[in-house]
mmCIF file with all atom_site columns, C-alpha atoms in Angstrom:
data_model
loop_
_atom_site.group_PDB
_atom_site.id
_atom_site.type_symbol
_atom_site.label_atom_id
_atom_site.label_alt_id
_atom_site.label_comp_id
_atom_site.label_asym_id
_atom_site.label_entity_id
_atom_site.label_seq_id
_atom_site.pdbx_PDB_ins_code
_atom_site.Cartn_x
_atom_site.Cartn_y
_atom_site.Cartn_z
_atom_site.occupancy
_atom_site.B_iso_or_equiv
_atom_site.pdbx_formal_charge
_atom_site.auth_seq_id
_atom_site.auth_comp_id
_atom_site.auth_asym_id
_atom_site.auth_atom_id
_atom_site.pdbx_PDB_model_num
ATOM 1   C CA . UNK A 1 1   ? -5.633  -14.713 -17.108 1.00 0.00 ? 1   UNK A CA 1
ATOM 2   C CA . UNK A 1 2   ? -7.676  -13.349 -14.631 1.00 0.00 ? 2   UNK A CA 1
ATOM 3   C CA . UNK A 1 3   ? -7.756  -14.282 -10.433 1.00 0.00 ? 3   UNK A CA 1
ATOM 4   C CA . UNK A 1 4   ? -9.665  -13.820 -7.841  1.00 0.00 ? 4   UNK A CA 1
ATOM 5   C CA . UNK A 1 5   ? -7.947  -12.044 -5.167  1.00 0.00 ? 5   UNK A CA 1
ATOM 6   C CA . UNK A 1 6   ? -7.613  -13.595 -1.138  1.00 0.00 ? 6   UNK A CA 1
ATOM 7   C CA . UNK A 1 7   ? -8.664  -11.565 1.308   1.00 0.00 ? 7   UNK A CA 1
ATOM 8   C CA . UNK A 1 8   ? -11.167 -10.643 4.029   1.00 0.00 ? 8   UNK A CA 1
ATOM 9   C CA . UNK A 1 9   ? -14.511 -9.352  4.154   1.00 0.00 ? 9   UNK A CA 1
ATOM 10  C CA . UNK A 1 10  ? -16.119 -7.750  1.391   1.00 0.00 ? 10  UNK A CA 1
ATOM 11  C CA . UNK A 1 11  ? -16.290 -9.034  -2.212  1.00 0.00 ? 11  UNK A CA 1
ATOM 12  C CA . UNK A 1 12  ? -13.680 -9.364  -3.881  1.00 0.00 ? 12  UNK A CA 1
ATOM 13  C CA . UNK A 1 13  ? -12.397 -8.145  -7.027  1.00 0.00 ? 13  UNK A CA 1
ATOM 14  C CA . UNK A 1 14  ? -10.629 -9.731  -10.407 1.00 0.00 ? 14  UNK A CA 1
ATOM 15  C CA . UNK A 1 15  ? -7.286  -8.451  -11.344 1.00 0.00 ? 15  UNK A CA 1
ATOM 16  C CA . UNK A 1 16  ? -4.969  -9.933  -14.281 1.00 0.00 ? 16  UNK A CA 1
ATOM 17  C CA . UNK A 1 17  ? -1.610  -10.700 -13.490 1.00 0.00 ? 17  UNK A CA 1
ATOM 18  C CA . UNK A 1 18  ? -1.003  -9.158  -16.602 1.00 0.00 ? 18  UNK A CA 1
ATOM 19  C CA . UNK A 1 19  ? -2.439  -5.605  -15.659 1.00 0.00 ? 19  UNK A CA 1
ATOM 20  C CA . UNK A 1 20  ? -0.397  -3.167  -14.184 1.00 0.00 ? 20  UNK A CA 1
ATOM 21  C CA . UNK A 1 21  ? -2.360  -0.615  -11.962 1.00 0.00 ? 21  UNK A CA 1
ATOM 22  C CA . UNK A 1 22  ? -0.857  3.225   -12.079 1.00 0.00 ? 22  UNK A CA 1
ATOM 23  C CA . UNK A 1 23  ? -0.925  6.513   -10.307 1.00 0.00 ? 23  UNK A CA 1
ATOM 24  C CA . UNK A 1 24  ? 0.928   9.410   -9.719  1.00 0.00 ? 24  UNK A CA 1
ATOM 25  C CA . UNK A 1 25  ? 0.287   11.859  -7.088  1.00 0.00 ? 25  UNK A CA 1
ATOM 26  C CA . UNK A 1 26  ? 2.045   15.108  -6.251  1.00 0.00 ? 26  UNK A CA 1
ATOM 27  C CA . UNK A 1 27  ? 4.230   15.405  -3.251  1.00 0.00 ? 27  UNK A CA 1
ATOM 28  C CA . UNK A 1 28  ? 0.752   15.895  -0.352  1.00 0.00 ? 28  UNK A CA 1
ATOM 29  C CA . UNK A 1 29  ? -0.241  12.706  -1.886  1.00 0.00 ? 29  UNK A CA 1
ATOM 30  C CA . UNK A 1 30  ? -3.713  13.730  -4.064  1.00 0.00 ? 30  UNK A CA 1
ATOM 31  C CA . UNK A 1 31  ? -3.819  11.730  -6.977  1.00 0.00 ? 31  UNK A CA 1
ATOM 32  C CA . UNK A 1 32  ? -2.772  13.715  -10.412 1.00 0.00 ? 32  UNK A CA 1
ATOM 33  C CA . UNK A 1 33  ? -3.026  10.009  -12.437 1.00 0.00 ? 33  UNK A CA 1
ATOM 34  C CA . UNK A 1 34  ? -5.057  6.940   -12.557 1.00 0.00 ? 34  UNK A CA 1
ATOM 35  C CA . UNK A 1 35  ? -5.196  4.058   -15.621 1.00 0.00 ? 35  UNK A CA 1
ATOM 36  C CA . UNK A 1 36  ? -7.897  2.230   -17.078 1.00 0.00 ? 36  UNK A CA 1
ATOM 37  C CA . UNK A 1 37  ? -7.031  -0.556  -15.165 1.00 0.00 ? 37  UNK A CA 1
ATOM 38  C CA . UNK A 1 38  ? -6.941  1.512   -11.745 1.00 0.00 ? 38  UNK A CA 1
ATOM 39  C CA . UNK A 1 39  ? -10.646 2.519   -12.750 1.00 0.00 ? 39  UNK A CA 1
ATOM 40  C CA . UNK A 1 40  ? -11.700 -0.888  -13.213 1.00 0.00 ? 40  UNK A CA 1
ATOM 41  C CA . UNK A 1 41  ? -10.191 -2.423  -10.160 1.00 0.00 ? 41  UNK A CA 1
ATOM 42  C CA . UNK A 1 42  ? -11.221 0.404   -7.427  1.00 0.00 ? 42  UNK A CA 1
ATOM 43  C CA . UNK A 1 43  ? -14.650 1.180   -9.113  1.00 0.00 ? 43  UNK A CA 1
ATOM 44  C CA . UNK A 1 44  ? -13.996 4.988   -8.738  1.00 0.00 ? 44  UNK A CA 1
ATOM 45  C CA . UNK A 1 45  ? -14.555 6.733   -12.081 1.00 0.00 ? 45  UNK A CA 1
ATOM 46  C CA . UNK A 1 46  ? -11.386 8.769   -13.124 1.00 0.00 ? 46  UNK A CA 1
ATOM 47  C CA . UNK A 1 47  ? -13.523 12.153  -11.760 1.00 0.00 ? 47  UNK A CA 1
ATOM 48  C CA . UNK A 1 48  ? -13.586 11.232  -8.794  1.00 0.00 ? 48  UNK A CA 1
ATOM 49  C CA . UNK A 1 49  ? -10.107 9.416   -8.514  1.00 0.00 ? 49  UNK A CA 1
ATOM 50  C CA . UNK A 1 50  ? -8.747  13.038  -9.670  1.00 0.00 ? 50  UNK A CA 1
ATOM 51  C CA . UNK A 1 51  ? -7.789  15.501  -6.621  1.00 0.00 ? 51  UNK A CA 1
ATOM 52  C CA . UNK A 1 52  ? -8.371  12.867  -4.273  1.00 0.00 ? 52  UNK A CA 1
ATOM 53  C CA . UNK A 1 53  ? -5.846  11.795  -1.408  1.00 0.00 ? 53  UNK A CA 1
ATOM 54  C CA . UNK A 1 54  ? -4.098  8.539   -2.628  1.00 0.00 ? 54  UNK A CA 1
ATOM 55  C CA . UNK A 1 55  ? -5.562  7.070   1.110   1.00 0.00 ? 55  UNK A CA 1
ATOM 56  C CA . UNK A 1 56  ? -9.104  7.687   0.143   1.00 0.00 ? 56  UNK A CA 1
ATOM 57  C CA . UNK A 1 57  ? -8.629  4.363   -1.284  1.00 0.00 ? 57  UNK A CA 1
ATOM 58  C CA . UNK A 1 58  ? -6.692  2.757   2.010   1.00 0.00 ? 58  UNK A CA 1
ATOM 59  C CA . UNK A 1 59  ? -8.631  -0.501  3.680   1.00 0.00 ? 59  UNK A CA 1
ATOM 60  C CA . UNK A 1 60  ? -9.130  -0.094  7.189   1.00 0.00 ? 60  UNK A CA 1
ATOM 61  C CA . UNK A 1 61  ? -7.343  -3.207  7.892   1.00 0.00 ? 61  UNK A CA 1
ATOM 62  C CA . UNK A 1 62  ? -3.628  -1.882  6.555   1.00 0.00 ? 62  UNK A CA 1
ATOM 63  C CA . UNK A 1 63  ? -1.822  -0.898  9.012   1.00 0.00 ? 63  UNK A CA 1
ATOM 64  C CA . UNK A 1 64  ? -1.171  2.582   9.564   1.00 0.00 ? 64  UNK A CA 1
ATOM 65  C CA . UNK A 1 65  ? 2.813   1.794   10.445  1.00 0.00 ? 65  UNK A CA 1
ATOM 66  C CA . UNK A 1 66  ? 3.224   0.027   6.873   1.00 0.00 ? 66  UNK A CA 1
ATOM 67  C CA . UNK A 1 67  ? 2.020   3.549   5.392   1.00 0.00 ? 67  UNK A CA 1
ATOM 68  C CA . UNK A 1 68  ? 4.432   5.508   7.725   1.00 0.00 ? 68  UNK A CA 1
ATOM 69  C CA . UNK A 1 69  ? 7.279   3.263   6.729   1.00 0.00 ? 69  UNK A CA 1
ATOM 70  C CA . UNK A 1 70  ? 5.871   4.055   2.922   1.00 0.00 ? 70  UNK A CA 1
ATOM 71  C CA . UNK A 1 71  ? 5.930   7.733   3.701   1.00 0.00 ? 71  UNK A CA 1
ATOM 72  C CA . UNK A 1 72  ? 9.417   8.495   5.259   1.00 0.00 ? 72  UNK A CA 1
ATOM 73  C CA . UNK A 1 73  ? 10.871  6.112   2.869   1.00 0.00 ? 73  UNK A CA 1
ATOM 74  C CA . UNK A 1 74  ? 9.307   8.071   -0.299  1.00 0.00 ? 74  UNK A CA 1
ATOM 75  C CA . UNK A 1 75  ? 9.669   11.628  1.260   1.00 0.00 ? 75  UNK A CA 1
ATOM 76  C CA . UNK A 1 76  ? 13.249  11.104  1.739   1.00 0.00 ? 76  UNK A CA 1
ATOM 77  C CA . UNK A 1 77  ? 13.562  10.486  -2.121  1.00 0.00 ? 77  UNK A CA 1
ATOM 78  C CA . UNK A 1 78  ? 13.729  6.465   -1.708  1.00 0.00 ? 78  UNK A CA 1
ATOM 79  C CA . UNK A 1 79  ? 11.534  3.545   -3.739  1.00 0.00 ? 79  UNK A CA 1
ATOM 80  C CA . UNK A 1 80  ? 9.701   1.306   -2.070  1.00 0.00 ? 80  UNK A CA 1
ATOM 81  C CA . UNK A 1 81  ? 7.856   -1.808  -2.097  1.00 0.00 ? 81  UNK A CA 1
ATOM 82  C CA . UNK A 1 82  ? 4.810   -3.135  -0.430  1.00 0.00 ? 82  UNK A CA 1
ATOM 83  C CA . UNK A 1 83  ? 1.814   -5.050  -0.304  1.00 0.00 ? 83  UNK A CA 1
ATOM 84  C CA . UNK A 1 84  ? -1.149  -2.997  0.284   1.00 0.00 ? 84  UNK A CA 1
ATOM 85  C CA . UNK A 1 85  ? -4.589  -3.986  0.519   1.00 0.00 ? 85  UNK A CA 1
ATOM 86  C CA . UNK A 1 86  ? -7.436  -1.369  -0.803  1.00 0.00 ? 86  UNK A CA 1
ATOM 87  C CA . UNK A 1 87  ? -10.815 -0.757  -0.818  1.00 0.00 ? 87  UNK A CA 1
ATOM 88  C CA . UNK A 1 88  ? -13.117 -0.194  -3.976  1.00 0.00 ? 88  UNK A CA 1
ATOM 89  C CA . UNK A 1 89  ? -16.084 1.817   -4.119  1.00 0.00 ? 89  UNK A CA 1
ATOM 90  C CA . UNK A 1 90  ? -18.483 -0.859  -3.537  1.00 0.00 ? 90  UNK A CA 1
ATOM 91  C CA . UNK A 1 91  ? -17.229 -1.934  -0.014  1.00 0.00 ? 91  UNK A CA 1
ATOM 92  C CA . UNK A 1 92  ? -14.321 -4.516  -1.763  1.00 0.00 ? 92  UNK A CA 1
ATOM 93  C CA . UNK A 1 93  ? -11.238 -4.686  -1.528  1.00 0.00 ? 93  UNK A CA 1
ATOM 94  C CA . UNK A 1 94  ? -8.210  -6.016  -3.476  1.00 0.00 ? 94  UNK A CA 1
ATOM 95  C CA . UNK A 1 95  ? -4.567  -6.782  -2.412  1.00 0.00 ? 95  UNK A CA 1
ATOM 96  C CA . UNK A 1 96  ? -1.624  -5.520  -4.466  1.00 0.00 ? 96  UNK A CA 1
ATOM 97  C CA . UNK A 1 97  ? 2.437   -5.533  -4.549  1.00 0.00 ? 97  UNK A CA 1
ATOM 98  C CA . UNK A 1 98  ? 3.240   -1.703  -4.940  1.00 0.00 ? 98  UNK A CA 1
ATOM 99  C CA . UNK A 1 99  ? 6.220   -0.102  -6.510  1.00 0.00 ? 99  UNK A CA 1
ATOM 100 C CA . UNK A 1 100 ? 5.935   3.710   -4.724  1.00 0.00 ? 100 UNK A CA 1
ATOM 101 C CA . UNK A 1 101 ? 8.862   5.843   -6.248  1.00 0.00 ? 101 UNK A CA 1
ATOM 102 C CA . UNK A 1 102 ? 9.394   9.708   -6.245  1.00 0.00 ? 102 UNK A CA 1
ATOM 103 C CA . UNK A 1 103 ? 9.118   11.742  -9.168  1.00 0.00 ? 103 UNK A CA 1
ATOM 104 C CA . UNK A 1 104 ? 12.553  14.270  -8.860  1.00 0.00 ? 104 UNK A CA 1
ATOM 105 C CA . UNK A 1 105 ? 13.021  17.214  -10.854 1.00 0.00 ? 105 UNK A CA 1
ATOM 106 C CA . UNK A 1 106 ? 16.565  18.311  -12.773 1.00 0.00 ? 106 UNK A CA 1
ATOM 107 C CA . UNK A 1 107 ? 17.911  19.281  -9.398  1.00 0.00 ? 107 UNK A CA 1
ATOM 108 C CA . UNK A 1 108 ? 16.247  16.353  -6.986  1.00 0.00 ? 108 UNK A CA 1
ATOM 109 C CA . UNK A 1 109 ? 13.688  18.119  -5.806  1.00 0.00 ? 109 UNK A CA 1
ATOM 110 C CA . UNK A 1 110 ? 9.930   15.669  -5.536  1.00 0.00 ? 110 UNK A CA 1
ATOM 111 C CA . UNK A 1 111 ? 7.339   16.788  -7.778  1.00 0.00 ? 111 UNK A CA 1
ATOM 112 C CA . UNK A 1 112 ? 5.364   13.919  -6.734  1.00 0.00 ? 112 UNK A CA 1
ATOM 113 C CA . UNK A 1 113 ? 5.022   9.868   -6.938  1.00 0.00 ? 113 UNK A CA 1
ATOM 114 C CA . UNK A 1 114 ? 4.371   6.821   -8.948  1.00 0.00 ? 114 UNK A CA 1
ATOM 115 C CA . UNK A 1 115 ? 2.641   3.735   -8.222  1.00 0.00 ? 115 UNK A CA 1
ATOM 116 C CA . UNK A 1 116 ? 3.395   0.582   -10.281 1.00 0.00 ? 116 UNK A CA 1
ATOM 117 C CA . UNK A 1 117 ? 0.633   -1.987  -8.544  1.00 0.00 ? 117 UNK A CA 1
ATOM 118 C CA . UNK A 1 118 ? 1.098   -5.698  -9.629  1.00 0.00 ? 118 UNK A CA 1
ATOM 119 C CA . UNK A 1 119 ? -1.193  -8.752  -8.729  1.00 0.00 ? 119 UNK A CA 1
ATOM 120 C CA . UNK A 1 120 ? 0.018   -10.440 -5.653  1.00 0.00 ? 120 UNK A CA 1
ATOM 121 C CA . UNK A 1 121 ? 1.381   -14.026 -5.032  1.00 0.00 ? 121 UNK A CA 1
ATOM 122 C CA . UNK A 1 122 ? -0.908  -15.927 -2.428  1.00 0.00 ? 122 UNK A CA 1
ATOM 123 C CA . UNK A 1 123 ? 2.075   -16.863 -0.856  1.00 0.00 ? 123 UNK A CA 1
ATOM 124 C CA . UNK A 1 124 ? 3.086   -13.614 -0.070  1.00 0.00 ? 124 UNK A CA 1
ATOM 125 C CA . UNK A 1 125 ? -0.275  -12.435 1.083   1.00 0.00 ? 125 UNK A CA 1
ATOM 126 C CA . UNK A 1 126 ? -0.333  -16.111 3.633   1.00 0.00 ? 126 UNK A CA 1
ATOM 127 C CA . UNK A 1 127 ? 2.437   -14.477 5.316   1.00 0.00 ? 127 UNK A CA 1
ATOM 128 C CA . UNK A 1 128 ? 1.868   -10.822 4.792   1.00 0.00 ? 128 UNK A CA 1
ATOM 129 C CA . UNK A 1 129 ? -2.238  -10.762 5.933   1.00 0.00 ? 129 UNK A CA 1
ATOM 130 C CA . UNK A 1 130 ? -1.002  -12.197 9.563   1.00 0.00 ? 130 UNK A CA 1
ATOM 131 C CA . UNK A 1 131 ? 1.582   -9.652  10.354  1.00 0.00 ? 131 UNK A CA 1
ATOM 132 C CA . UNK A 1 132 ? -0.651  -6.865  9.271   1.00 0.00 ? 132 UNK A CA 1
ATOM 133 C CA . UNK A 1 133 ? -3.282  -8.412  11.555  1.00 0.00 ? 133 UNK A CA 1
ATOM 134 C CA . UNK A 1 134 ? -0.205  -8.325  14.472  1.00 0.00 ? 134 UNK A CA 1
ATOM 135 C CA . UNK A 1 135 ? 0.383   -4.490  13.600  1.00 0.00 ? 135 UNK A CA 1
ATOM 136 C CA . UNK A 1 136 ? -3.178  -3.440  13.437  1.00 0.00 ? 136 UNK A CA 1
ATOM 137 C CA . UNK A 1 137 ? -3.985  -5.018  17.012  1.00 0.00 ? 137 UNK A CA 1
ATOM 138 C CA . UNK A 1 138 ? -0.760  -3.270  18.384  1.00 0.00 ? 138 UNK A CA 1
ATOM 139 C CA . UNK A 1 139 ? -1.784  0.195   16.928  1.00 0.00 ? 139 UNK A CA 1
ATOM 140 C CA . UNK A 1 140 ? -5.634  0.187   18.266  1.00 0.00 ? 140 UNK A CA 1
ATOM 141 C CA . UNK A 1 141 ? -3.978  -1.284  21.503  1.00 0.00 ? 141 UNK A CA 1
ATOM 142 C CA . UNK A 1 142 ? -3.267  2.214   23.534  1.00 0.00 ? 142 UNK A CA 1
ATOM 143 C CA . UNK A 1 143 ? -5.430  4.941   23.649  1.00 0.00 ? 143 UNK A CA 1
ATOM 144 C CA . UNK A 1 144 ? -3.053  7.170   22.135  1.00 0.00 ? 144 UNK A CA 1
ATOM 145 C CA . UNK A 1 145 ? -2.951  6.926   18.335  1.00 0.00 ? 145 UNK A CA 1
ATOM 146 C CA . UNK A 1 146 ? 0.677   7.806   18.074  1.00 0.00 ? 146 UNK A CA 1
ATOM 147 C CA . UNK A 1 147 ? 1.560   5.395   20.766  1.00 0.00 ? 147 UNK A CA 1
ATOM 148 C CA . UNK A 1 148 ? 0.275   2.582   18.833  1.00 0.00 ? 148 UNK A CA 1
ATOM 149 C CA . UNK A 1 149 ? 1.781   3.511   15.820  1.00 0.00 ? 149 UNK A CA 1
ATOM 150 C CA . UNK A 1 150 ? 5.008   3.900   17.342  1.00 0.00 ? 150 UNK A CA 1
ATOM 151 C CA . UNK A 1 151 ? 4.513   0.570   19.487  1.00 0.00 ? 151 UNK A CA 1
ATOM 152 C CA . UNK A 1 152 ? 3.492   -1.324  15.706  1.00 0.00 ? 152 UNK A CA 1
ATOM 153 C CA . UNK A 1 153 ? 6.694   0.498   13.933  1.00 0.00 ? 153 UNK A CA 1
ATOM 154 C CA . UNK A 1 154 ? 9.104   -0.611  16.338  1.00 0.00 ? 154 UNK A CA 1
ATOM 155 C CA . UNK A 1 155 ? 7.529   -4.307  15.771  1.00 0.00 ? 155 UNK A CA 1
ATOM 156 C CA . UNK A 1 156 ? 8.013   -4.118  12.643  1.00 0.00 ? 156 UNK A CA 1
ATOM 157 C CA . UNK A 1 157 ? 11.392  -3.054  12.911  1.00 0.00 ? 157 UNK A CA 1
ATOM 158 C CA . UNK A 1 158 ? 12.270  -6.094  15.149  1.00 0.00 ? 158 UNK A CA 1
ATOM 159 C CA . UNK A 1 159 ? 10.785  -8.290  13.048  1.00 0.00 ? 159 UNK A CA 1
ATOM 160 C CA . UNK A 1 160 ? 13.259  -7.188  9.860   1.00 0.00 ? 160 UNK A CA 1
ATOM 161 C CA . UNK A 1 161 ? 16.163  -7.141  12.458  1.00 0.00 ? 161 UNK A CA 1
ATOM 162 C CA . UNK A 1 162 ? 15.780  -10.878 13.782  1.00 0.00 ? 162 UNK A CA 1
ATOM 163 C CA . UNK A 1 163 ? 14.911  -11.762 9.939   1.00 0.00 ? 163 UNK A CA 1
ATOM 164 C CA . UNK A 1 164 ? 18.070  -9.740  8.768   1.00 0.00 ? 164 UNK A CA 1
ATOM 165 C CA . UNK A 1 165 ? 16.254  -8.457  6.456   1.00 0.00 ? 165 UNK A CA 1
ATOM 166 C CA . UNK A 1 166 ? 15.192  -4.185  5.034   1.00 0.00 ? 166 UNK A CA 1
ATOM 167 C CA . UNK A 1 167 ? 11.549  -3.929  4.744   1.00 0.00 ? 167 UNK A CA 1
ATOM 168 C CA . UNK A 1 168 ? 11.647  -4.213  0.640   1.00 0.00 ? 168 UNK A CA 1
ATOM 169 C CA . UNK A 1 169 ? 14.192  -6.999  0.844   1.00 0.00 ? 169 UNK A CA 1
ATOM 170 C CA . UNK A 1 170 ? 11.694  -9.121  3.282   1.00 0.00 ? 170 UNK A CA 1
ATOM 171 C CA . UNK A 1 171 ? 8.634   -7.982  0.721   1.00 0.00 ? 171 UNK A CA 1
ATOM 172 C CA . UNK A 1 172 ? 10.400  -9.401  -2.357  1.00 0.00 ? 172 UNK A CA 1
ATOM 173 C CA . UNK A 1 173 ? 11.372  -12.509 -0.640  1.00 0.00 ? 173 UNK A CA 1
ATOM 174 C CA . UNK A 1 174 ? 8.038   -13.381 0.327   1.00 0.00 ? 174 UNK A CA 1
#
């Protein structure tokens, strides 16, 4: 059965809770992999998914510290999951509950990652789309990038420590 995704501006787009979108990438992130249903959703043709950074995709209002907790957590050969919210081709967007893991090789080493993207709850996003709002507004806060991602990371942080919560625990109990 297909949904309409929540979200803000820009259309939106319809995703089955059935579909599963996929990627893989190798380890500097360019995309090696896309599905059918990773087609459909972004509106990128598989040509020019291919060779791409997996961020060309990345909606402006994700924060950046979400994808920097993605990042360490998935360089230093961990899984992860997190809702994300991308853009399509066309100016849309849709949100998604991603499943990031590395791809090792016999002895551990990261040939890359994979991307298991599943359609959201809208409870989840009620309580995710505020927080992300919080981050974003502490990041563009200073005038130094880094500053605001660092000042939106250690929110984060303190919001998982008075919750008692890891980052993937607090996602899957949304």
């Amino acid at each position: 059965m297909a949904r309409q995704m929540d979200g803000l501006a820009g259309p939106r787009v319809d995703f089955a809770e059935s579909e599963i979108i996929v990627s893989k990438t190798d380890p500097k992130g360019r995309i090696t992999y896309c599905n059918d249903i990773f087609v459909k959703v972004s509106g990128y043709t598989e040509a020019e998914t291919l060779g791409q950074p997996h961020s060309f995709i990345r909606h402006p209002d994700m924060p950046r510290s979400v994808f920097k907790l993605l990042w360490d957590r998935i360089q230093a050969g961990q899984e992860i999951f997190a809702y994300v919210k991308n853009r399509t081709k066309n100016g849309g967007h849709y949100w998604v509950l991603a499943h990031v893991t590395p791809s090792l090789d016999a002895k551990g080493q990261i040939l890359g990652y994979h991307s298991n993207r599943r359609f959201p709850k809208a409870s989840a996003l009620a309580a995710i789309e505020p927080l992300y709002k919080e981050l974003r507004a502490i990041e563009e806060k200073p005038d130094n990038r880094k500053d605001g991602l660092k000042a939106a990371h250690d929110r984060l942080n303190a919001i998982l420590q008075e919750k008692g919560l890891g980052y993937d625990e607090f996602v899957l109990s949304l």
